[in-house]
PDB file of C-alpha atoms in Angstrom:
ATOM      1  CA  MET C 286      29.635 -46.623 215.858  1.00  0.00           C
ATOM      2  CA  GLU C 287      28.459 -49.863 215.829  1.00  0.00           C
ATOM      3  CA  SER C 288      30.527 -53.070 217.484  1.00  0.00           C
ATOM      4  CA  TRP C 289      30.089 -54.935 214.196  1.00  0.00           C
ATOM      5  CA  LEU C 290      31.808 -52.581 211.791  1.00  0.00           C
ATOM      6  CA  ILE C 291      35.984 -52.795 212.485  1.00  0.00           C
ATOM      7  CA  PRO C 292      38.175 -49.690 213.859  1.00  0.00           C
ATOM      8  CA  MET C 293      40.337 -48.531 211.036  1.00  0.00           C
ATOM      9  CA  THR C 294      43.299 -46.648 212.628  1.00  0.00           C
ATOM     10  CA  ASN C 295      44.865 -45.442 208.379  1.00  0.00           C
ATOM     11  CA  GLU C 296      44.609 -41.984 207.549  1.00  0.00           C
ATOM     12  CA  LYS C 297      41.303 -42.618 205.359  1.00  0.00           C
ATOM     13  CA  PRO C 298      38.029 -42.510 207.181  1.00  0.00           C
ATOM     14  CA  ASN C 299      35.741 -46.029 207.141  1.00  0.00           C
ATOM     15  CA  LEU C 300      33.932 -46.475 204.698  1.00  0.00           C
ATOM     16  CA  HIS C 301      30.598 -47.409 204.093  1.00  0.00           C
ATOM     17  CA  LEU C 302      27.256 -48.640 202.051  1.00  0.00           C
ATOM     18  CA  ILE C 303      24.080 -48.592 203.240  1.00  0.00           C
ATOM     19  CA  ALA C 304      21.154 -50.961 203.164  1.00  0.00           C
ATOM     20  CA  PRO C 305      19.798 -50.078 199.424  1.00  0.00           C
ATOM     21  CA  VAL C 306      16.585 -51.727 200.416  1.00  0.00           C
ATOM     22  CA  SER C 307      15.008 -53.149 203.587  1.00  0.00           C
ATOM     23  CA  GLY C 308      14.807 -56.308 204.347  1.00  0.00           C
ATOM     24  CA  GLN C 309      17.101 -58.970 206.414  1.00  0.00           C
ATOM     25  CA  THR C 310      20.853 -59.462 206.012  1.00  0.00           C
ATOM     26  CA  VAL C 311      21.903 -62.597 204.229  1.00  0.00           C
ATOM     27  CA  ASP C 312      25.521 -64.427 204.477  1.00  0.00           C
ATOM     28  CA  LEU C 313      26.566 -64.262 200.932  1.00  0.00           C
ATOM     29  CA  ASP C 314      27.706 -67.992 202.254  1.00  0.00           C
ATOM     30  CA  LYS C 315      23.729 -69.114 202.313  1.00  0.00           C
ATOM     31  CA  VAL C 316      23.338 -67.106 198.824  1.00  0.00           C
ATOM     32  CA  PRO C 317      21.431 -70.771 197.051  1.00  0.00           C
ATOM     33  CA  ASP C 318      23.780 -68.762 194.160  1.00  0.00           C
ATOM     34  CA  PRO C 319      27.294 -70.171 193.145  1.00  0.00           C
ATOM     35  CA  VAL C 320      28.060 -67.057 191.843  1.00  0.00           C
ATOM     36  CA  PHE C 321      27.340 -65.220 194.367  1.00  0.00           C
ATOM     37  CA  SER C 322      27.684 -67.814 197.538  1.00  0.00           C
ATOM     38  CA  GLU C 323      31.373 -68.594 195.483  1.00  0.00           C
ATOM     39  CA  ARG C 324      31.655 -65.269 195.886  1.00  0.00           C
ATOM     40  CA  LEU C 325      32.797 -65.281 191.722  1.00  0.00           C
ATOM     41  CA  THR C 326      30.867 -61.713 191.007  1.00  0.00           C
ATOM     42  CA  GLY C 327      32.209 -60.106 194.040  1.00  0.00           C
ATOM     43  CA  ASP C 328      31.966 -59.847 197.741  1.00  0.00           C
ATOM     44  CA  GLY C 329      29.798 -58.478 200.258  1.00  0.00           C
ATOM     45  CA  LEU C 330      26.704 -59.638 201.371  1.00  0.00           C
ATOM     46  CA  ALA C 331      22.783 -59.891 200.178  1.00  0.00           C
ATOM     47  CA  ILE C 332      19.221 -58.731 202.136  1.00  0.00           C
ATOM     48  CA  ARG C 333      16.403 -60.779 201.717  1.00  0.00           C
ATOM     49  CA  LEU C 334      14.479 -57.899 200.008  1.00  0.00           C
ATOM     50  CA  GLU C 335      11.245 -56.080 201.869  1.00  0.00           C
ATOM     51  CA  GLY C 336      10.609 -53.274 200.115  1.00  0.00           C
ATOM     52  CA  ASP C 337       9.671 -51.877 196.822  1.00  0.00           C
ATOM     53  CA  THR C 338      12.636 -49.532 196.469  1.00  0.00           C
ATOM     54  CA  VAL C 339      16.498 -49.324 195.299  1.00  0.00           C
ATOM     55  CA  LEU C 340      18.345 -47.078 196.462  1.00  0.00           C
ATOM     56  CA  ALA C 341      22.228 -46.347 195.729  1.00  0.00           C
ATOM     57  CA  PRO C 342      24.017 -47.612 198.455  1.00  0.00           C
ATOM     58  CA  CYS C 343      26.929 -45.277 197.935  1.00  0.00           C
ATOM     59  CA  ASP C 344      28.138 -41.940 195.918  1.00  0.00           C
ATOM     60  CA  GLY C 345      28.948 -42.073 192.798  1.00  0.00           C
ATOM     61  CA  GLU C 346      28.155 -43.202 189.018  1.00  0.00           C
ATOM     62  CA  ILE C 347      26.091 -45.595 187.027  1.00  0.00           C
ATOM     63  CA  THR C 348      28.753 -47.825 185.344  1.00  0.00           C
ATOM     64  CA  LEU C 349      26.710 -50.394 184.636  1.00  0.00           C
ATOM     65  CA  PHE C 350      22.908 -50.645 184.315  1.00  0.00           C
ATOM     66  CA  PHE C 351      21.693 -54.237 182.459  1.00  0.00           C
ATOM     67  CA  ASP C 352      19.622 -54.384 180.297  1.00  0.00           C
ATOM     68  CA  THR C 353      16.520 -56.171 181.573  1.00  0.00           C
ATOM     69  CA  LYS C 354      17.130 -53.766 184.929  1.00  0.00           C
ATOM     70  CA  HIS C 355      17.376 -56.252 187.613  1.00  0.00           C
ATOM     71  CA  ALA C 356      20.863 -55.160 188.176  1.00  0.00           C
ATOM     72  CA  PHE C 357      22.976 -51.951 188.403  1.00  0.00           C
ATOM     73  CA  ALA C 358      27.231 -50.597 189.398  1.00  0.00           C
ATOM     74  CA  ILE C 359      27.703 -47.524 191.281  1.00  0.00           C
ATOM     75  CA  THR C 360      31.900 -46.874 190.941  1.00  0.00           C
ATOM     76  CA  THR C 361      32.770 -44.291 194.086  1.00  0.00           C
ATOM     77  CA  SER C 362      35.378 -41.534 193.071  1.00  0.00           C
ATOM     78  CA  ASP C 363      38.054 -44.150 194.837  1.00  0.00           C
ATOM     79  CA  GLY C 364      37.106 -46.435 191.756  1.00  0.00           C
ATOM     80  CA  VAL C 365      35.506 -49.373 193.891  1.00  0.00           C
ATOM     81  CA  GLN C 366      32.967 -51.055 192.425  1.00  0.00           C
ATOM     82  CA  VAL C 367      29.725 -52.097 194.124  1.00  0.00           C
ATOM     83  CA  LEU C 368      27.008 -53.973 192.411  1.00  0.00           C
ATOM     84  CA  VAL C 369      23.408 -54.408 193.732  1.00  0.00           C
ATOM     85  CA  HIS C 370      21.764 -57.631 192.069  1.00  0.00           C
ATOM     86  CA  VAL C 371      17.781 -57.326 192.876  1.00  0.00           C
ATOM     87  CA  GLY C 372      16.659 -60.907 193.692  1.00  0.00           C
ATOM     88  CA  LEU C 373      18.318 -63.805 191.883  1.00  0.00           C
ATOM     89  CA  ASP C 374      16.083 -64.625 188.665  1.00  0.00           C
ATOM     90  CA  THR C 375      14.732 -61.470 188.787  1.00  0.00           C
ATOM     91  CA  VAL C 376      16.386 -61.721 185.053  1.00  0.00           C
ATOM     92  CA  LEU C 377      14.345 -63.995 183.807  1.00  0.00           C
ATOM     93  CA  MET C 378      11.656 -61.256 183.565  1.00  0.00           C
ATOM     94  CA  ASN C 379      13.367 -59.273 181.450  1.00  0.00           C
ATOM     95  CA  GLY C 380      12.716 -55.929 183.042  1.00  0.00           C
ATOM     96  CA  ARG C 381       9.420 -56.490 183.399  1.00  0.00           C
ATOM     97  CA  GLY C 382       8.233 -55.214 187.140  1.00  0.00           C
ATOM     98  CA  ILE C 383      10.915 -53.712 187.643  1.00  0.00           C
ATOM     99  CA  THR C 384      10.664 -49.776 186.397  1.00  0.00           C
ATOM    100  CA  ALA C 385      14.991 -47.892 186.448  1.00  0.00           C
ATOM    101  CA  LEU C 386      14.530 -44.246 187.978  1.00  0.00           C
ATOM    102  CA  HIS C 387      18.513 -43.674 186.608  1.00  0.00           C
ATOM    103  CA  HIS C 388      20.878 -44.573 183.873  1.00  0.00           C
ATOM    104  CA  THR C 389      24.620 -45.687 183.035  1.00  0.00           C
ATOM    105  CA  GLY C 390      26.649 -42.330 183.180  1.00  0.00           C
ATOM    106  CA  ASP C 391      24.345 -40.885 186.418  1.00  0.00           C
ATOM    107  CA  GLN C 392      26.010 -39.446 189.046  1.00  0.00           C
ATOM    108  CA  VAL C 393      24.028 -40.660 192.125  1.00  0.00           C
ATOM    109  CA  LYS C 394      23.835 -39.972 196.197  1.00  0.00           C
ATOM    110  CA  ALA C 395      23.450 -42.399 199.129  1.00  0.00           C
ATOM    111  CA  GLY C 396      20.043 -42.671 199.402  1.00  0.00           C
ATOM    112  CA  ASP C 397      18.699 -41.880 196.010  1.00  0.00           C
ATOM    113  CA  PRO C 398      16.309 -44.338 194.461  1.00  0.00           C
ATOM    114  CA  ILE C 399      17.625 -46.068 191.637  1.00  0.00           C
ATOM    115  CA  LEU C 400      15.224 -48.798 190.706  1.00  0.00           C
ATOM    116  CA  GLN C 401      10.928 -48.899 191.662  1.00  0.00           C
ATOM    117  CA  LEU C 402       9.388 -52.346 191.483  1.00  0.00           C
ATOM    118  CA  ASP C 403       6.138 -54.328 191.260  1.00  0.00           C
ATOM    119  CA  LEU C 404       6.113 -56.324 193.698  1.00  0.00           C
ATOM    120  CA  ASP C 405       3.251 -57.816 193.822  1.00  0.00           C
ATOM    121  CA  LEU C 406       4.597 -58.863 190.312  1.00  0.00           C
ATOM    122  CA  LEU C 407       7.946 -60.373 191.421  1.00  0.00           C
ATOM    123  CA  LYS C 408       6.113 -62.528 194.097  1.00  0.00           C
ATOM    124  CA  LYS C 409       3.237 -63.158 192.130  1.00  0.00           C
ATOM    125  CA  LYS C 410       5.864 -64.820 189.632  1.00  0.00           C
ATOM    126  CA  HIS C 411       7.907 -67.018 192.621  1.00  0.00           C
ATOM    127  CA  ILE C 412      11.326 -64.608 192.422  1.00  0.00           C
ATOM    128  CA  ASN C 413      13.507 -65.022 195.106  1.00  0.00           C
ATOM    129  CA  LEU C 414      13.981 -61.923 196.501  1.00  0.00           C
ATOM    130  CA  ILE C 415      17.432 -62.362 197.877  1.00  0.00           C
ATOM    131  CA  SER C 416      19.251 -59.049 196.257  1.00  0.00           C
ATOM    132  CA  PRO C 417      22.972 -59.469 197.048  1.00  0.00           C
ATOM    133  CA  VAL C 418      25.245 -56.224 197.087  1.00  0.00           C
ATOM    134  CA  LEU C 419      28.323 -56.555 196.701  1.00  0.00           C
ATOM    135  CA  ILE C 420      32.014 -55.347 195.916  1.00  0.00           C
ATOM    136  CA  VAL C 421      32.928 -56.416 192.814  1.00  0.00           C
ATOM    137  CA  ASN C 422      37.028 -55.291 192.444  1.00  0.00           C
ATOM    138  CA  TYR C 423      37.290 -56.148 196.745  1.00  0.00           C
ATOM    139  CA  ASP C 424      41.158 -56.431 195.632  1.00  0.00           C
ATOM    140  CA  ARG C 425      40.557 -52.526 195.868  1.00  0.00           C
ATOM    141  CA  VAL C 426      39.480 -52.962 199.663  1.00  0.00           C
ATOM    142  CA  ARG C 427      40.715 -53.775 202.736  1.00  0.00           C
ATOM    143  CA  HIS C 428      38.855 -54.512 205.946  1.00  0.00           C
ATOM    144  CA  LEU C 429      35.495 -55.564 204.157  1.00  0.00           C
ATOM    145  CA  ARG C 430      33.239 -55.967 206.626  1.00  0.00           C
ATOM    146  CA  PRO C 431      29.404 -57.224 205.775  1.00  0.00           C
ATOM    147  CA  ARG C 432      26.994 -56.733 208.858  1.00  0.00           C
ATOM    148  CA  VAL C 433      25.917 -59.920 210.623  1.00  0.00           C
ATOM    149  CA  ALA C 434      23.782 -62.489 209.208  1.00  0.00           C
ATOM    150  CA  GLY C 435      19.897 -62.152 210.240  1.00  0.00           C
ATOM    151  CA  CYS C 436      19.769 -58.574 210.821  1.00  0.00           C
ATOM    152  CA  GLU C 437      16.252 -55.965 210.034  1.00  0.00           C
ATOM    153  CA  VAL C 438      17.702 -52.807 208.059  1.00  0.00           C
ATOM    154  CA  SER C 439      16.113 -50.403 206.412  1.00  0.00           C
ATOM    155  CA  ALA C 440      16.795 -48.891 203.117  1.00  0.00           C
ATOM    156  CA  GLY C 441      19.087 -45.806 203.227  1.00  0.00           C
ATOM    157  CA  MET C 442      19.246 -45.548 206.715  1.00  0.00           C
ATOM    158  CA  ASP C 443      21.455 -48.869 207.593  1.00  0.00           C
ATOM    159  CA  THR C 444      25.378 -48.786 207.223  1.00  0.00           C
ATOM    160  CA  VAL C 445      25.513 -52.762 205.505  1.00  0.00           C
ATOM    161  CA  LEU C 446      29.304 -52.795 204.481  1.00  0.00           C
ATOM    162  CA  ASP C 447      31.952 -51.601 206.370  1.00  0.00           C
ATOM    163  CA  TYR C 448      35.557 -51.188 204.717  1.00  0.00           C
ATOM    164  CA  ALA C 449      38.703 -49.394 203.551  1.00  0.00           C
ATOM    165  CA  VAL C 450      40.902 -48.716 200.522  1.00  0.00           C
TER     166      VAL C 450
END
């Protein structure tokens, strides 16, 4: 077990989210948008996106997919809703530069590709690529523990958030 994870002694196993994108972890307090830094949308962490594919951070059903494709939510079998928000101002792109590979209602597994990004276009348009990964209904979870800020993580490989229900 990685040292940053909280050991839990209850009968349910640790649950975790994997990195939906590759990049460097960022503490939510440092995200330059009060909706995220003040945890108005949920609790978790952010990742400074470096890759062009966004993966499912957990198993579940896609229960929300914004028309502009900049964010989606997956609800786990335990009822935990996980929001992945790609970049801070991607909504301004109105879907340009983002291709959805799944839709609302689809069942997905952790690591399944959800979005394909035109990273060159997003960078050309000066989109802030800090991407929050949040548990929206964090009142349903205990021991919420994000990976420390400043860590390089690989999409689909590294655990970025540990919690229990």
